[in-house]
Structure formats: C-alpha cells, structure tokens
Coordinates of C-alpha atoms in Angstrom, one line a residue:
X113 CA 10.5 -12.5 3.4
X114 CA 12.8 -9.8 2.0
X115 CA 16.5 -10.1 1.9
X116 CA 18.1 -9.1 5.2
X117 CA 20.6 -6.3 4.9
X118 CA 23.0 -4.6 7.3
X119 CA 21.3 -1.9 9.3
X120 CA 23.7 0.8 8.2
X121 CA 22.9 0.0 4.6
X122 CA 19.2 0.1 5.2
X123 CA 19.5 3.6 6.9
X124 CA 21.7 4.9 4.0
X125 CA 19.3 3.4 1.5
X126 CA 16.4 5.4 3.1
X127 CA 18.4 8.5 2.2
X128 CA 18.7 9.9 5.8
X129 CA 22.5 9.9 5.9
X130 CA 25.6 8.2 4.5
X131 CA 26.5 4.7 5.4
X132 CA 29.5 6.0 7.4
X133 CA 27.2 8.4 9.4
X134 CA 24.8 5.5 9.9
X135 CA 27.6 3.4 11.4
X136 CA 28.5 6.2 13.7
X137 CA 24.8 6.5 14.8
X138 CA 24.7 2.8 15.5
X139 CA 27.9 2.9 17.6
X140 CA 26.5 5.8 19.5
X141 CA 23.4 3.8 20.5
X142 CA 21.0 5.9 18.6
X143 CA 19.6 3.1 16.5
X144 CA 17.1 0.4 17.6
X145 CA 15.8 -2.7 15.9
X146 CA 12.4 -3.8 17.2
X147 CA 13.0 -1.9 20.4
X148 CA 16.5 -3.3 21.1
X149 CA 19.7 -1.2 20.7
X150 CA 21.3 -2.2 17.4
X151 CA 25.0 -3.1 17.0
X152 CA 27.2 -3.0 13.9
X153 CA 26.7 -6.2 12.0
X154 CA 23.0 -6.6 12.8
X155 CA 20.8 -7.2 9.8
X156 CA 17.3 -6.0 9.2
X157 CA 14.4 -7.3 7.2
X158 CA 12.9 -4.2 5.6
X159 CA 9.5 -5.8 5.4
X160 CA 9.2 -7.0 9.0
X161 CA 11.6 -5.2 11.3
X162 CA 10.9 -1.8 12.9
X163 CA 14.0 0.3 12.7
X164 CA 14.2 3.6 14.6
X165 CA 16.8 6.4 14.7
X166 CA 16.6 8.7 17.8
X167 CA 13.2 7.2 18.5
X168 CA 11.7 8.0 15.1
X169 CA 10.8 5.2 12.6
X170 CA 13.2 4.8 9.7
X171 CA 11.3 4.3 6.3
X172 CA 13.3 1.2 5.1
X173 CA 10.5 -0.9 3.5
X174 CA 11.2 -0.7 -0.2
X175 CA 7.6 -1.1 -1.3
X176 CA 6.4 2.0 0.7
X177 CA 5.7 5.0 -1.4
X178 CA 4.4 8.5 -0.5
X179 CA 3.8 11.2 -3.0
X180 CA 2.9 14.9 -2.7
X181 CA 0.2 15.9 -5.1
X182 CA -1.4 19.2 -6.0
X183 CA -5.0 18.2 -6.3
X184 CA -6.9 20.2 -8.9
X185 CA -10.5 21.3 -8.4
X186 CA -13.0 18.5 -9.4
X187 CA -10.7 15.6 -8.5
X188 CA -12.0 13.3 -5.7
X189 CA -9.9 12.4 -2.6
X190 CA -10.6 8.7 -2.7
X191 CA -8.8 5.6 -4.1
X192 CA -11.9 4.6 -6.2
X193 CA -15.1 6.4 -7.2
X194 CA -18.3 4.5 -8.2
X195 CA -19.3 7.4 -10.4
X196 CA -16.1 7.1 -12.4
X197 CA -14.8 10.5 -11.5
X198 CA -11.0 11.2 -11.6
X199 CA -9.4 10.5 -8.2
X200 CA -6.1 11.6 -6.6
X201 CA -4.7 8.1 -7.1
X202 CA -5.3 8.4 -10.9
X203 CA -2.9 11.4 -11.0
X204 CA 0.1 9.6 -9.4
X205 CA 2.2 7.6 -11.8
X206 CA 3.1 4.4 -9.9
X207 CA 2.6 0.6 -10.0
X208 CA 1.9 0.6 -6.2
X209 CA -1.6 0.6 -4.7
X210 CA -1.8 3.9 -3.0
X211 CA -4.5 5.7 -0.9
X212 CA -5.2 9.4 -0.1
X213 CA -3.9 10.5 3.3
X214 CA -6.8 12.5 4.7
X215 CA -9.2 14.4 2.6
X216 CA -9.6 17.5 0.5
X217 CA -13.1 18.1 -0.9
X218 CA -13.7 18.1 -4.6
X219 CA -14.2 21.9 -4.8
X220 CA -10.9 22.6 -3.1
X221 CA -7.4 22.3 -4.4
X222 CA -3.8 22.1 -3.1
X223 CA -1.5 19.7 -1.4
X224 CA -2.5 16.2 -0.4
X225 CA -0.4 13.1 0.3
X226 CA -1.0 9.8 -1.5
X227 CA 0.6 6.8 0.2
X228 CA 0.7 3.1 1.2
X229 CA 2.6 3.8 4.4
X230 CA 0.3 3.1 7.3
X231 CA 2.6 4.6 9.9
X232 CA 2.9 7.9 8.0
X233 CA -0.8 8.0 7.3
X234 CA -1.6 7.6 11.0
X235 CA 0.9 10.3 11.9
X236 CA -0.6 12.8 9.4
X237 CA -4.3 12.1 10.1
X238 CA -4.5 11.4 13.9
X239 CA -5.0 14.6 15.9
X240 CA -2.7 13.3 18.7
X241 CA 0.4 14.0 16.5
X242 CA -0.5 17.6 15.9
X243 CA 0.4 17.8 12.2
X244 CA -1.4 21.0 11.0
X245 CA -2.6 21.9 7.5
X246 CA -2.4 25.4 6.2
X247 CA -5.0 26.9 3.8
X248 CA -5.6 30.1 1.8
X249 CA -9.3 30.9 1.7
X250 CA -10.7 33.4 -0.7
X251 CA -14.0 34.6 0.8
X252 CA -16.8 37.0 -0.2
X253 CA -16.7 40.2 1.9
X254 CA -14.1 41.2 4.4
X255 CA -14.1 39.3 7.7
X256 CA -13.9 41.5 10.7
X257 CA -11.3 41.2 13.5
X258 CA -14.1 39.7 15.6
X259 CA -14.8 37.1 12.9
X260 CA -11.1 36.1 12.7
X261 CA -11.0 35.8 16.4
X262 CA -14.1 33.6 16.4
X263 CA -12.5 31.3 13.9
X264 CA -9.7 30.6 16.5
X265 CA -12.0 30.5 19.5
X266 CA -14.5 28.2 17.9
X267 CA -17.5 28.1 15.5
X268 CA -20.5 26.0 16.3
X269 CA -21.2 23.6 13.4
X270 CA -24.0 21.0 13.0
X271 CA -21.5 18.2 13.9
X272 CA -19.9 20.0 16.8
X273 CA -17.6 23.0 17.4
X274 CA -14.7 23.7 15.1
X275 CA -11.8 26.1 15.4
X276 CA -8.6 27.1 13.6
X277 CA -5.2 27.1 15.2
X278 CA -4.7 30.5 13.7
X279 CA -6.4 32.8 11.2
X280 CA -5.1 36.0 9.7
X281 CA -6.2 38.4 7.0
X282 CA -3.7 38.4 4.1
X283 CA -5.3 40.8 1.7
X284 CA -8.7 42.4 1.2
X285 CA -10.7 44.4 -1.2
X286 CA -14.3 45.8 -0.8
X287 CA -16.0 42.6 -1.9
X288 CA -13.4 39.8 -1.4
X289 CA -10.7 38.9 1.1
X290 CA -7.8 36.3 1.4
X291 CA -7.5 34.6 4.7
X292 CA -4.7 32.2 5.8
X293 CA -5.9 29.5 8.2
X294 CA -4.0 26.8 10.0
X295 CA -6.2 23.8 11.0
X296 CA -5.6 20.8 13.1
X297 CA -8.7 18.7 12.1
X298 CA -9.9 17.6 8.7
X299 CA -13.6 17.2 8.9
X300 CA -15.8 17.3 5.8
X301 CA -15.8 20.8 4.3
X302 CA -14.9 22.2 7.7
X303 CA -13.2 25.4 6.6
X304 CA -16.0 26.3 4.2
X305 CA -18.7 25.6 6.8
X306 CA -16.9 27.7 9.4
X307 CA -16.8 30.7 7.1
X308 CA -20.4 30.2 6.0
X309 CA -21.5 30.2 9.6
X310 CA -19.9 33.7 9.9
X311 CA -21.5 34.9 6.8
X312 CA -18.6 34.6 4.3
X313 CA -18.9 32.3 1.3
X314 CA -15.6 30.6 0.4
X315 CA -15.0 31.1 -3.4
X316 CA -11.6 29.4 -3.5
X317 CA -9.8 27.2 -1.0
X318 CA -6.2 26.1 -1.5
X319 CA -4.2 23.9 0.9
X320 CA -0.6 25.2 0.9
X321 CA 1.1 23.1 3.6
X322 CA 0.9 19.7 5.4
X323 CA 2.9 20.1 8.6
X324 CA 6.2 21.5 7.3
X325 CA 5.8 20.0 3.8
X326 CA 5.4 22.7 1.2
X327 CA 6.1 22.9 -2.5
X328 CA 5.1 26.2 -4.2
X329 CA 6.4 24.9 -7.6
X330 CA 3.9 22.1 -7.9
X331 CA 1.1 22.9 -10.4
X332 CA -2.4 21.4 -10.4
X333 CA -2.2 17.7 -11.3
X334 CA 1.5 17.4 -10.7
X335 CA 3.0 15.2 -8.0
X336 CA 6.4 14.1 -6.8
X337 CA 7.7 11.5 -4.3
X338 CA 8.4 12.8 -0.8
X339 CA 12.1 12.9 0.0
X340 CA 13.4 10.7 2.7
X341 CA 14.0 13.8 4.8
X342 CA 10.4 14.9 4.4
X343 CA 9.2 11.5 5.4
X344 CA 11.4 11.4 8.4
X345 CA 10.2 14.9 9.6
X346 CA 6.6 13.7 9.4
X347 CA 7.4 10.5 11.3
X348 CA 9.3 12.4 14.0
X349 CA 6.3 14.5 14.8
X350 CA 4.8 13.7 18.2

C-alpha cells in the first residue's frame, strides 16, 4: 500500500492546480474520494482510491505514465513483436511497462499514446467516449465532392460499413490530393481501405490529433509525457 497523503496534496501533485486551489475545490464540494464528498484533512492512497474533481478522475497514482509519441513509418503498434521489429514501446524512454493505446498500422505515421493507465486507455479507445482521431491522407488522384461525401455517409468494407466524422480536401494537384479526415473508429487499415474502395490509393497517412491532443513540434521517433492538463482533458471526455 502506498503512503496515504492529504487529498489537496495529491491533486496538486497531479499538476491540475495549486494546493490552495485544491483546498478551495474540496471546501466547495467538488472533490470526491471513492464516490463520497471529500473534506479537508482526508487522506488518499494514490494506488487504491479513486479521486474525482467535478466528476472527472484525477490521475494521482504515481506509477501511471502516458506518453505522446510520433510513430515513424515501419514501427509496429504493439508492446512486443515475435519478428523482432521495432515497436512503439521501444521508442519511449521509461522503466515502466507501457502499452500502445489503440493502433496505427506499420505503413502509417503520426501521433499515438503509449500508457499503463487503464482508465485513460479505455477513454481513448472505447467509441462511447467519442474521442476522435484526425488524419492527413495523401491519395492518388483527386477525390470528387461525391467521394468526400461518401466518406462521411459510409463506405462498405469487407468487415462492415465505415464512415468518417468529416472529410475535406486540403490541397490537390492533377495526380495527387491531400485530404483531412476525422475518424471515430480505429479498425485495421480503415482509412486506407475506405479510400481504396473509392478508387484512391493512400500514399501517405499521418495521424495529427488524438481528441484535442496535438503536437506539431514532435518529429518521427520523438515522444514526451502527456501533461496533467492533457490527461485530465482526456479523462473528462464523455
């Protein structure tokens, strides 16, 4: 069992606010410990107790880590690979045992989370929470307005229909175009298969956002820990 600490200290340690602001939130009845309204002086076990602020979980367990990684092309979105290929976990410098949150196929690149936080992983991957992923797809040819509309209305794939939340043409030349898509699901090679069904091969696919988490400064192979504020925003999504 971890050392029990005062609730206001645990909230402040999570980086969400100062200890003084945490004390004010507790007095205002905004903080709960295991479903019960907390009071000043309560102590929390970061490993066992569920702490919420305004109904959203507070990430207080010290062993939890979540990193944002720019996955390069060719890296596998698994924790281990029997073929010995490089995985997303290999690229994150940490002593913790982490796992990829969702998937990004080997031929694609861009943002992916690597974490040991089960609650956050569930929030990001389960469709009920509505956390979208944004992509830039470079495709052969120029998709028509009808094709873009079909992407949002639904494309029939061999494992069932798939559709984008939104799809818009960013740039186009005679033989290549750049399309921005927002997706809710994360099925295997889904974006690529949707375009292929419409007659457009995807020549490059980059994930640029996970919910409201973006970082245009990350380069392929680079990672950074999520900030407490970013974690809180993901946990507040419902």
